[in-house]
Coordinates of C-alpha atoms in Angstrom, one line a residue:
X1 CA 2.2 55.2 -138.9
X2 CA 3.8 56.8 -136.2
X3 CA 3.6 55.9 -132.9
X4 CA 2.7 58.7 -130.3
X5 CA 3.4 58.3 -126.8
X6 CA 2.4 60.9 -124.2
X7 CA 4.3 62.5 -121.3
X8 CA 2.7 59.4 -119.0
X9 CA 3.7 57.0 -121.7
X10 CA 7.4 58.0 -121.4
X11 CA 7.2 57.5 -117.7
X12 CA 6.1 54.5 -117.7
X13 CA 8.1 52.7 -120.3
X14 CA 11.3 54.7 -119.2
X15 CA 10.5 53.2 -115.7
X16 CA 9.8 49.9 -117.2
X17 CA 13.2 49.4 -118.5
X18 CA 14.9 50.9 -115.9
X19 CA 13.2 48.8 -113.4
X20 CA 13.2 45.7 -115.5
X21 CA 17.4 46.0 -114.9
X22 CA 17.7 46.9 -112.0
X23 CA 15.0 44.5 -110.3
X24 CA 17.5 41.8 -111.4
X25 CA 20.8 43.8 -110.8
X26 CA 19.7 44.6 -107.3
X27 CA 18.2 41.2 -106.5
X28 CA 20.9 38.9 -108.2
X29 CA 24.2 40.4 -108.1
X30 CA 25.4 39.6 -104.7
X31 CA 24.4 36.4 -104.9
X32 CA 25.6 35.8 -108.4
X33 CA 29.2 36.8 -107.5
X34 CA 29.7 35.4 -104.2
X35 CA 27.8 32.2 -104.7
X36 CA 28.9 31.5 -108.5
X37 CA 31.4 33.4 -109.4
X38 CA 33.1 33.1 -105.8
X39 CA 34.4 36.2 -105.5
X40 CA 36.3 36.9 -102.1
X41 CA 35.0 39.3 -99.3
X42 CA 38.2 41.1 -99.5
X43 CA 37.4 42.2 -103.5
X44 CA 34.0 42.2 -103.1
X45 CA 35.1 45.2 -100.3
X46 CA 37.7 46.8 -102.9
X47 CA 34.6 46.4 -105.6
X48 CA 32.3 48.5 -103.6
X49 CA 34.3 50.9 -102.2
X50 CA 35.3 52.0 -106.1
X51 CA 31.6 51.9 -107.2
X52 CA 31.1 54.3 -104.1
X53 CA 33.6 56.8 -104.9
X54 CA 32.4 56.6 -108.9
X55 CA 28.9 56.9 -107.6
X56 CA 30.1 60.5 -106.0
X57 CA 31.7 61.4 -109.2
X58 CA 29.0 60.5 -112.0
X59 CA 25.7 61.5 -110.6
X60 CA 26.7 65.5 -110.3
X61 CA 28.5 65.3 -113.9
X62 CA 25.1 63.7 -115.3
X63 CA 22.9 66.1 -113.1
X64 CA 24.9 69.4 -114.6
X65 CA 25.4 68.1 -118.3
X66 CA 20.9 67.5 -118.7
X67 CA 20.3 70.8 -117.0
X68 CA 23.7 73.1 -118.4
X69 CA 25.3 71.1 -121.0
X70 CA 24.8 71.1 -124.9
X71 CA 21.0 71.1 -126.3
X72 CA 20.5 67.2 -126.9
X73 CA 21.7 66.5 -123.6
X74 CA 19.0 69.0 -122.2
X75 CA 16.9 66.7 -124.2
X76 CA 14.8 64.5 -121.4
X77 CA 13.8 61.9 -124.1
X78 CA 16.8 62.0 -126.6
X79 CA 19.1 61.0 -123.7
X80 CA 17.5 57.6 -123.6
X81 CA 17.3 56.9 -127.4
X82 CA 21.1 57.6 -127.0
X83 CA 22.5 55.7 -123.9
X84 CA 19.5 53.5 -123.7
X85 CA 21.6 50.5 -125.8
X86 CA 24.5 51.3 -123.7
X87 CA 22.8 50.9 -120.3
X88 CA 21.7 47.4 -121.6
X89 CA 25.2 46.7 -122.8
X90 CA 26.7 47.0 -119.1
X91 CA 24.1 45.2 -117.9
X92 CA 25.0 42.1 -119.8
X93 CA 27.9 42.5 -118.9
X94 CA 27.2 41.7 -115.4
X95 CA 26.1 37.7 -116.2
X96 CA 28.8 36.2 -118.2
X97 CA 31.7 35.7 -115.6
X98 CA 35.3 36.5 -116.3
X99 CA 36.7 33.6 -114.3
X100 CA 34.9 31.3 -111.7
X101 CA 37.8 29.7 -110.0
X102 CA 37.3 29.5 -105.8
X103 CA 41.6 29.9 -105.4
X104 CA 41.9 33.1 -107.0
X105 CA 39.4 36.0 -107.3
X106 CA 41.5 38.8 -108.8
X107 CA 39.1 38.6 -112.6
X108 CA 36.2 38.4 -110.1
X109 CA 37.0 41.1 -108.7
X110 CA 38.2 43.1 -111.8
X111 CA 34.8 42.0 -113.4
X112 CA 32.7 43.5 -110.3
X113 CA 35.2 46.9 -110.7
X114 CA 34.3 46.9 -114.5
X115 CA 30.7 46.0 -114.9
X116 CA 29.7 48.6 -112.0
X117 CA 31.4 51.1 -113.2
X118 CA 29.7 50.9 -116.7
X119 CA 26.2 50.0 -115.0
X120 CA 26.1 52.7 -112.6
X121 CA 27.5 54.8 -115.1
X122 CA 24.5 54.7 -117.7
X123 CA 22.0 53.7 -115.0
X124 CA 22.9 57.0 -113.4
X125 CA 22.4 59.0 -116.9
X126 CA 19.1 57.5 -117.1
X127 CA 17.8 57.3 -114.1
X128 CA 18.7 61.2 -113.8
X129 CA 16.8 62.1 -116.9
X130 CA 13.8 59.9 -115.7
X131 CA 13.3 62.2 -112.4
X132 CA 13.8 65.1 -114.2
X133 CA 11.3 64.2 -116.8
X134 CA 8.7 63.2 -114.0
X135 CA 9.8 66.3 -112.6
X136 CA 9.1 68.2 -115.3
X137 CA 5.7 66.8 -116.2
X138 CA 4.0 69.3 -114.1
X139 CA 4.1 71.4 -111.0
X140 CA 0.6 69.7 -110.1
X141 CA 0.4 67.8 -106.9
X142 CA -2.4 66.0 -108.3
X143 CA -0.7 65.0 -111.6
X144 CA 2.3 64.2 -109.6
X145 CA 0.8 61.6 -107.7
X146 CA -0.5 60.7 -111.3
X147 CA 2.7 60.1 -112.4
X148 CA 3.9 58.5 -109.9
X149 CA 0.9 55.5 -110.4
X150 CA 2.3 55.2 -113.4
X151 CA 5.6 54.4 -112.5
X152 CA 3.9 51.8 -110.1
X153 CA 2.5 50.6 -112.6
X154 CA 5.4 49.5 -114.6
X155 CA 7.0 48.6 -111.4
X156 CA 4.5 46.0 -110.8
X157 CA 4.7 44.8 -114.4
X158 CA 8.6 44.4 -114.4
X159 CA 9.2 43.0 -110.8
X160 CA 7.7 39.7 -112.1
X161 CA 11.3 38.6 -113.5
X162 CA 12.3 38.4 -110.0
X163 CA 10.4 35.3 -109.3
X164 CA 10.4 34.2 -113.0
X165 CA 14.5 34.5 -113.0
X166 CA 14.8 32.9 -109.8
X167 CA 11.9 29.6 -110.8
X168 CA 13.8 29.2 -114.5
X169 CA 17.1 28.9 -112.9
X170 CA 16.3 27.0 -109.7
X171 CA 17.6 29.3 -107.3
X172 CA 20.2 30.3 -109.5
X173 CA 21.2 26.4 -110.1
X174 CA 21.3 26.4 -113.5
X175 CA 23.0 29.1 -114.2
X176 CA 22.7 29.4 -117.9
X177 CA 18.7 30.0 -117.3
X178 CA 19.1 33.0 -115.7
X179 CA 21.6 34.3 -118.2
X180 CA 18.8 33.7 -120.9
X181 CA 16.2 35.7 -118.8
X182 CA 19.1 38.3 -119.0
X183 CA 19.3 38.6 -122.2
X184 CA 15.3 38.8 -122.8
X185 CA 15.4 41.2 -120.4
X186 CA 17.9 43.5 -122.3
X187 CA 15.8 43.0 -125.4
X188 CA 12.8 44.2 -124.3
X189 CA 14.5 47.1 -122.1
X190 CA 16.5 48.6 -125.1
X191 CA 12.5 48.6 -126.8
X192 CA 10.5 50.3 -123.8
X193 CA 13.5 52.5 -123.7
X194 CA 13.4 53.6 -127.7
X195 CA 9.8 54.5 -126.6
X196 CA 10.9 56.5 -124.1
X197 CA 13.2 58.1 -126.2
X198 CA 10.4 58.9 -129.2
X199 CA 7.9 60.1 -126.4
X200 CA 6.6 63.0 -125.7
X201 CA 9.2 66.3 -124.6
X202 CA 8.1 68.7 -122.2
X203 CA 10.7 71.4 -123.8
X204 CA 8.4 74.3 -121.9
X205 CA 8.4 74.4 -118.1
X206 CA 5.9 76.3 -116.4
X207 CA 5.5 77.4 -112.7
X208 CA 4.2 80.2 -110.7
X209 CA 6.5 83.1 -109.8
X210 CA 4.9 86.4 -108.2
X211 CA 1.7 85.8 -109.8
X212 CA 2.4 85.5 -113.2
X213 CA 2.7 82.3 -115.2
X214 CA 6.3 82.1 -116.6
X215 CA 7.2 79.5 -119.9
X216 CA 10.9 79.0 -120.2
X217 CA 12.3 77.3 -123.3
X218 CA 14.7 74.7 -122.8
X219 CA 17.1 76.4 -125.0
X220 CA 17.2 79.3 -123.0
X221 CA 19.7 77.0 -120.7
X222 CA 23.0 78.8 -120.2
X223 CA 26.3 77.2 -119.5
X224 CA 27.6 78.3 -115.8
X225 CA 31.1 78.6 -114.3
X226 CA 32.4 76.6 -112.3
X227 CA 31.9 79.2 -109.7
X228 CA 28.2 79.8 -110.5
X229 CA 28.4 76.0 -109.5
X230 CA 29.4 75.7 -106.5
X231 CA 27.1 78.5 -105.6
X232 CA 24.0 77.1 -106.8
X233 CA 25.1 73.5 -105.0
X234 CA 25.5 75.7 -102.0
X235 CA 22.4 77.0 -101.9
X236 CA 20.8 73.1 -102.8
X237 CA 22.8 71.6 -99.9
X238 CA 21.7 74.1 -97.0
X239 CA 18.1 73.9 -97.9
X240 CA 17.1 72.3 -94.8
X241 CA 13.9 70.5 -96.6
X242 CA 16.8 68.9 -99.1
X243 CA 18.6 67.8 -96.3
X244 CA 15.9 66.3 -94.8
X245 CA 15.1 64.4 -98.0
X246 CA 18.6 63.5 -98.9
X247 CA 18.9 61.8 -95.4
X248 CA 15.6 60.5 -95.0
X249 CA 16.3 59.0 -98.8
X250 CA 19.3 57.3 -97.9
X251 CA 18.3 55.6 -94.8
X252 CA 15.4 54.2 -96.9
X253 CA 17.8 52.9 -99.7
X254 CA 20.4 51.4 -97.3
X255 CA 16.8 49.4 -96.2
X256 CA 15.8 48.8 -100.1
X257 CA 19.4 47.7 -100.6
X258 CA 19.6 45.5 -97.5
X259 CA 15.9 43.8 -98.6
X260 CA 16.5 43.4 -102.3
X261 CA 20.1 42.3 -101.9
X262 CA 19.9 39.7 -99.5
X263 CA 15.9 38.3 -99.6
X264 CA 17.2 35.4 -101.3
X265 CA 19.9 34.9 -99.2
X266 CA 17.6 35.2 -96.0
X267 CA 15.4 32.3 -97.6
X268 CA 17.7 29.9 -98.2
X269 CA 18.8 30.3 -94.2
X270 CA 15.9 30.9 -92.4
X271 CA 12.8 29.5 -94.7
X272 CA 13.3 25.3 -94.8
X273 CA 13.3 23.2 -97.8
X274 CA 10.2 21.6 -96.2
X275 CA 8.2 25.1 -96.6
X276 CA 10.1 25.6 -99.8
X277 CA 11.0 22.9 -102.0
X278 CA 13.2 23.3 -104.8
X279 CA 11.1 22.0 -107.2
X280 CA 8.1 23.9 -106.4
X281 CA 6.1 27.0 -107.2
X282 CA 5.9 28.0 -103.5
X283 CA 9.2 30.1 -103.5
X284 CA 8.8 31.6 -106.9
X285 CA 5.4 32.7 -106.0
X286 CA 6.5 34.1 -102.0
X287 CA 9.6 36.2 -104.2
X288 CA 6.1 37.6 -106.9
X289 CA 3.8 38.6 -104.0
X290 CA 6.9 40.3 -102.2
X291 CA 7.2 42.4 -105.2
X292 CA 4.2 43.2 -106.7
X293 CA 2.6 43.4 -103.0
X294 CA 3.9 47.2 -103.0
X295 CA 3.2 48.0 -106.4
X296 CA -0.3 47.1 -106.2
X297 CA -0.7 49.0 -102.5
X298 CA 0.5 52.7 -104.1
X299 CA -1.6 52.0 -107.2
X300 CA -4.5 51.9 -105.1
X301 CA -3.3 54.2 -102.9
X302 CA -3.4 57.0 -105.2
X303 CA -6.8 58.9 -103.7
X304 CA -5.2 58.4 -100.1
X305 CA -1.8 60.2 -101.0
X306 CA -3.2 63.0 -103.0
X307 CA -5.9 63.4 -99.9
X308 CA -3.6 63.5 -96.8
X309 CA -0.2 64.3 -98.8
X310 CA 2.8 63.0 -98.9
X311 CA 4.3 63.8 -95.7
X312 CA 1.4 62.1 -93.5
X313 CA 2.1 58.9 -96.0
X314 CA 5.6 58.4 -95.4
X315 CA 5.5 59.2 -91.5
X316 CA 2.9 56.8 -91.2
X317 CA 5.5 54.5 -92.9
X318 CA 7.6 54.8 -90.6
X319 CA 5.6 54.0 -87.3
X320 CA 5.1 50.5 -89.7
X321 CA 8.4 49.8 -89.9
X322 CA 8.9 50.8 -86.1
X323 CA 6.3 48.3 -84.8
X324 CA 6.2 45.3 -86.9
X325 CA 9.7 44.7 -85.6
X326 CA 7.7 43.2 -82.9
X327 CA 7.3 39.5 -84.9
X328 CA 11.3 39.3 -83.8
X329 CA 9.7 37.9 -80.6
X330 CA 8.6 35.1 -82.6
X331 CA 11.9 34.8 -85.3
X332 CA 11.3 30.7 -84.4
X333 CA 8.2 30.3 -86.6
X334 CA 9.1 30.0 -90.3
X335 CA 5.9 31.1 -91.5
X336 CA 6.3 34.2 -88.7
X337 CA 8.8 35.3 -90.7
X338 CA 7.4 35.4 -94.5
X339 CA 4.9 37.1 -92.8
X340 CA 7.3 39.4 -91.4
X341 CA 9.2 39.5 -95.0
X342 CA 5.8 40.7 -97.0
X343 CA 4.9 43.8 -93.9
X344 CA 9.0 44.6 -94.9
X345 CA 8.5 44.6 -98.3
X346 CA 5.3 46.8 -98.5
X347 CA 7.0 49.3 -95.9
X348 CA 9.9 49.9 -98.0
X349 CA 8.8 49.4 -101.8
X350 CA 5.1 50.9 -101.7
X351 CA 7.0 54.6 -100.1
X352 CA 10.2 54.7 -102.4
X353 CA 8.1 56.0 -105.2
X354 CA 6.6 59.0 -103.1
X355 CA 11.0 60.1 -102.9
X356 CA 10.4 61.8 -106.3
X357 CA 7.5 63.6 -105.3
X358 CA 9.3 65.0 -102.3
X359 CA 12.3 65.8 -104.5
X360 CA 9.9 67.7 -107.3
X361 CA 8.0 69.2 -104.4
X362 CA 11.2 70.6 -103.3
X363 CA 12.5 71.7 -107.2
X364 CA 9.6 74.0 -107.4
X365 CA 9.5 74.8 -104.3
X366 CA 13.2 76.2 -104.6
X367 CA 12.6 77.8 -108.0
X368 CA 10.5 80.4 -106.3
X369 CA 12.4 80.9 -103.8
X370 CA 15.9 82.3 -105.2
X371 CA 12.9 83.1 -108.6
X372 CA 15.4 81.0 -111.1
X373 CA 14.5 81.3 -114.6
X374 CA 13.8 77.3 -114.3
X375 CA 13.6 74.3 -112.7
X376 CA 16.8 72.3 -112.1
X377 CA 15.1 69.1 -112.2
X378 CA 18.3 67.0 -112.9
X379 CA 20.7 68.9 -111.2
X380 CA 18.7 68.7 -107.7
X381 CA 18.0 65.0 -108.5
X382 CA 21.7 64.3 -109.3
X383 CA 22.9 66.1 -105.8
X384 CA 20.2 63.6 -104.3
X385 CA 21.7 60.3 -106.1
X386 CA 25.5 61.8 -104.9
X387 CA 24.6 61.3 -101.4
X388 CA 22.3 58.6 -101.7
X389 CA 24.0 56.1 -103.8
X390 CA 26.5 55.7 -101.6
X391 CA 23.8 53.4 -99.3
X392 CA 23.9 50.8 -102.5
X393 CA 28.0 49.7 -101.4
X394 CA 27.6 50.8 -97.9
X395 CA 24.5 48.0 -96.8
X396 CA 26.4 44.9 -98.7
X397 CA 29.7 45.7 -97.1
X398 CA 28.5 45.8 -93.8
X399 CA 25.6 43.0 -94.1
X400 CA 27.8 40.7 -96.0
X401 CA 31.0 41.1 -93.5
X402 CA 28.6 40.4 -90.9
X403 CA 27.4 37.5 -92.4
X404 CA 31.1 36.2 -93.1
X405 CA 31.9 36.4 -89.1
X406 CA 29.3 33.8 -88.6
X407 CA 29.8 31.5 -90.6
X408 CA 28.3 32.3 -94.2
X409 CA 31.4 31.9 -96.4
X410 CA 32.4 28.6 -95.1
X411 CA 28.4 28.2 -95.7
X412 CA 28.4 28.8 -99.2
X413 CA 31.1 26.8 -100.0
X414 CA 29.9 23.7 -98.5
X415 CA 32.0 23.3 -95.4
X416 CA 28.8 24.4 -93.0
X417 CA 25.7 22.7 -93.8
X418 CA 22.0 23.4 -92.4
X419 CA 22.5 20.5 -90.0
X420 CA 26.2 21.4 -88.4
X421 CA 25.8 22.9 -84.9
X422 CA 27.1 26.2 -85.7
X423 CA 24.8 27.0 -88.5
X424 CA 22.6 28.4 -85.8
X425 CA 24.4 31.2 -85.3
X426 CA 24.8 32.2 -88.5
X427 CA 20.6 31.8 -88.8
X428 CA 20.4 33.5 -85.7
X429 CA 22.9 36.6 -87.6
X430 CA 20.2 36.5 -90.5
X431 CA 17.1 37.2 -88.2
X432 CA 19.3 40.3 -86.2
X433 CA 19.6 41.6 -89.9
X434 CA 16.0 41.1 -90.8
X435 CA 14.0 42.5 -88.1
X436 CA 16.5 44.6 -86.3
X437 CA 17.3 46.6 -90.1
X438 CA 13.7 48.4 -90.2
X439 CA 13.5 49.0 -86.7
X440 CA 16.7 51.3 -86.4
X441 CA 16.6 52.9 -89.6
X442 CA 12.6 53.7 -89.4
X443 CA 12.9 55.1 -86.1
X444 CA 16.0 57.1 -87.6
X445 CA 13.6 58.5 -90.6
X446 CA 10.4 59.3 -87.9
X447 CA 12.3 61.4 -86.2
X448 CA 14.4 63.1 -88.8
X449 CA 11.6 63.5 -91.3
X450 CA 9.0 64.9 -88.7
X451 CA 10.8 68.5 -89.5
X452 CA 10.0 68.4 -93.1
X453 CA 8.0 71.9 -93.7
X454 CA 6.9 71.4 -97.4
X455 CA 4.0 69.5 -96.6
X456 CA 0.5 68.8 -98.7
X457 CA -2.6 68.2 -97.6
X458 CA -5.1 68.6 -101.0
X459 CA -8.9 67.6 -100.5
X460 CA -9.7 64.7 -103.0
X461 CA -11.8 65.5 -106.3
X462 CA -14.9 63.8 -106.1
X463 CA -13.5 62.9 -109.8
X464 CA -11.7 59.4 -110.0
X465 CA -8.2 60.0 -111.5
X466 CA -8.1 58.7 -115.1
X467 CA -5.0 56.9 -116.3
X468 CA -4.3 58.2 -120.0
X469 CA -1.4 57.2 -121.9

C-alpha cells in the first residue's frame, strides 16, 4: 500500500530532518571542535571565513537551479529523495575527528574546511527547496500560518536530541555517546526525508493577477541569461520590504547563532555544579524546556498571529528582547540567569519561524508587482540565505575571539579553573555576551523593521484551525 503524504505532511517531515541536523550541528559543533578536537582559534577563523565565502556562492546557485534549472530540479519533493542521503552523509562527517592532537591543529582545521563545506552545501539545497515548498503551499495568509504550526511542530519534536545528546554523553564527556545519537539521528533524518521526497507536489501555482486566477505549470519554467539574472536579482535586491527582511533576518540569526552556539558553553561558566550536577537530570531538562519552550509558544500562538499579523508579532518581539535585558542588573544570581536564558530562548526561537511568512508574503507580493508568470519561491529564498548565512561564521568568530581574550582557551584546556582569580573575568565576559546580545541587536530590528509596509491584520475565524496531514 502506498503511503500518501499531503502538502502539510512534506512540511513537516522535511522540517523534521532538517531540524533534527541542524539542532545538533548548531548546538554541538563549536563545542565539539574546540573542546575535543582542539582546534585552534587561528583555524577555527580560517574555517569560518571559507564557509562564509562558500555560503555566498552556494545559496544563489541552489536558488536559480529549483526555480530555472532542469525539470527534476524544479521538483520541490524530488530534490530531497535525491540529496536527502547526501545531507546526512556530511553531517556524519562532522563527529568522527580527523586528528585530536592539542600541538598541531592543521587536520582540525582541514576537517572544519571539509565537513562545512559539504554540510552547508546540501543543507543549503534542502533547506532552499523546504521554503519554496512552504512557499508554494498557498498564497493564503491563513494556511501560511498553517504551515508554519506545522513546522513548529516538528521543531518541538526534534529539539528533544539537544538535551537527550547532551544527558547520554555527559556534557559531551563521553564522547562516543554522542557520536551514537549522531548516527540515530542520520537514520531517522534520511527516513522523514524519503517522506518528504514521496509527498505531495504542488507542480500548479496559483495567485491573483488583475482579477483573474492564473495556474502556471512548473514546466512552463524557462532557462534565463545570465543577463535576465542579474536583472531580476536587481529588482529582488531594491525591493525595500526584501531589504528590510533580509536585514532584520540576519540580525535575528547572528542572535540564533550566538544562543544555540554557545548555551552550553554559557552553563558550564555561569550556572555552578551545585545548581547543575553532572550526574543529574537538572541540566538535560533546563537544555529540553529551552527548546521546546518556543516551539510550544508558536503552536499555540497560531489564532494570535493570524489575528493581528505578522508584523505586530515580530515588533512585539522585539520590545521583549529590548527590556528583558533588564535581569543584567542581577547577572549575580544563578537562577536570575536561567530565567533570563528561557525569556532569550522564547524571543528568538518562537519568531524565527514567522521569517518564512514574511519571505512568502513578499514572493507574492512581488509576483504582482512586475505580473511574473510565477512565483520565484527559491530564487527569492536563496538571495535571502546569501546575505543571511553569513551571520552563522560572523557570531562565532567574534564571540569566540572574545571569549579567548579573557581567558577561555587557557579555560578549556585546564590551565584556568572555576576557582583561579581570573576566571571572573572571563564569567564576567560571558554575562556581557548574554544579556548585552539581545539588547543591541533587538533594538537594531525595532527600529529597522518598524518600516515594513506589507503588513496583515486578518480577523480570526470563529473556526479553530484543524491540523490535517
Amino acid at each position: 500500500m502506498a503511503i500518501r503524504i499531503g502538502r502539510n505532511g512534506s512540511l513537516f517531515f522535511g522540517q523534521l530532518a532538517l531540524s533534527l541536523m541542524q539542532s545538533l550541528f548548531m548546538f554541538s559543533y563549536v563545542k565539539v571542535f574546540l573542546n575535543i578536537y582542539h582546534i585552534s582559534q587561528y583555524w577555527f577563523s580560517i574555517g569560518q571565513v571559507f564557509f562564509m565565502i562558500w555560503n555566498a556562492i552556494n545559496d544563489p546557485i541552489f536558488g536559480y537551479l529549483q526555480d530555472f534549472g532542469s525539470n527534476w530540479m524544479r521538483h520541490r519533493n524530488r530534490v530531497f529523495l535525491i540529496f536527502g542521503p547526501l545531507l546526512v552523509i556530511s553531517f556524519l562527517s562532522l563527529w568522527f575527528p580527523w586528528s585530536t592532537d592539542e600541538k598541531s591543529s592543521t587536520l582540525q582545521g582541514c576537517h572544519l574546511i571539509f565537513s562545512l563545506f559539504f554540510y552547508d552545501a546540501f543543507y543549503s539545497c534542502l533547506s532552499v527547496a523546504w521554503g519554496a515548498l512552504f512557499a508554494d503551499s498557498s498564497n493564503n495568509h491563513r494556511k501560511r500560518v498553517q504551515g508554519m504550526k506545522y513546522s513548529q511542530l516538528a521543531i518541538l519534536i526534534s529539539v528533544n536530541v539537544i538535551g537527550l545528546a547532551d544527558k547520554v554523553s555527559n556534557n559531551l564527556t563521553n564522547f562516543s555517546n554522542f557520536q551514537n545519537v549522531t548516527i540515530v539521528v542520520g537514520f531517522l533524518s534520511i527516513i522523514f526525508l524519503y517522506f518528504t521526497g514521496i509527498g505531495e507536489s504542488n507542480s500548479i501555482l496559483n495567485y491573483r493577477k488583475n482579477g483573474c486566477e492564473l495556474h502556471i505549470k512548473d514546466d512552463e519554467s524557462q532557462s534565463m541569461s545570465l543577463k535576465e539574472i542579474i536583472k531580476l536579482s536587481k529588482q529582488i535586491l531594491k525591493a525595500k520590504d526584501f531589504q528590510i527582511i533580509t536585514l532584520t533576518s540576519f540580525l535575528h540569526n547572528c542572535r540564533s547563532v550566538a544562543h544555540l552556539n554557545f548555551l552550553s558553553i554559557a552553563l558550564d561558566l555561569l550556572i555552578p555544579k551545585t545548581i547543575f550536577s553532572e550526574t543529574s537530570w537538572k541540566r538535560p531538562l533546563f537544555v529540553i524546556l529551552i527548546a521546546l519552550g518556543p516551539q510550544i509558544i508558536i503552536i499555540l500562538s497560531e489564532k494570535l498571529v493570524v489575528h493581528y499579523g505578522t508584523y505586530r508579532t515580530m515588533m512585539f518581539s522585539f520590545v521583549i528582547s529590548i527590556l528583558s535585558s533588564i535581569f543584567y542588573l542581577f547577572w549575580s544570581s544563578p537562577r536570575v540567569i536561567l530565567i533570563f536564558m528561557v525569556i532569550d530562548a522564547i524571543t528568538v526561537h518562537s519568531f524565527a519561524p514567522l521569517f518564512n511568512i514574511l519571505l512568502s508574503e513578499f514572493i507574492a507580493d512581488d509576483a504582482r508587482r512586475y505580473s511574473r508568470s510565477k512565483y520565484l519561491s527559491s530564487f527569492v529564498f536563496s538571495i535571502n540565505s546569501l546575505l543571511m548565512k553569513p551571520a552563522q561564521s560572523i557570531s562565532p568568530i567574534i564571540i569566540v575571539s572574545y571569549l579567548n581574550s579573557s581567558g577561555y582557551q587557557k579555560y578549556i584546556t585546564k590551565v584556568l579553573t572555576q576557582t583561579s582569580p581570573d576566571f571572573v573575568n572571563l564569567k564576567y565576559s560571558m554575562a556581557i555576551i548574554l544579556f548585552f546580545t539581545p539588547f543591541l541587536i533587538g533594538l537594531i530590528q525595532y527600529f529597522v523593521f518598524k518600516r515594513y509596509s506589507i503588513q496583515h491584520n486578518t480577523t480570526i475565524n470563529k473556526d479553530s484551525i484543524l491540523l490535517k496531514i
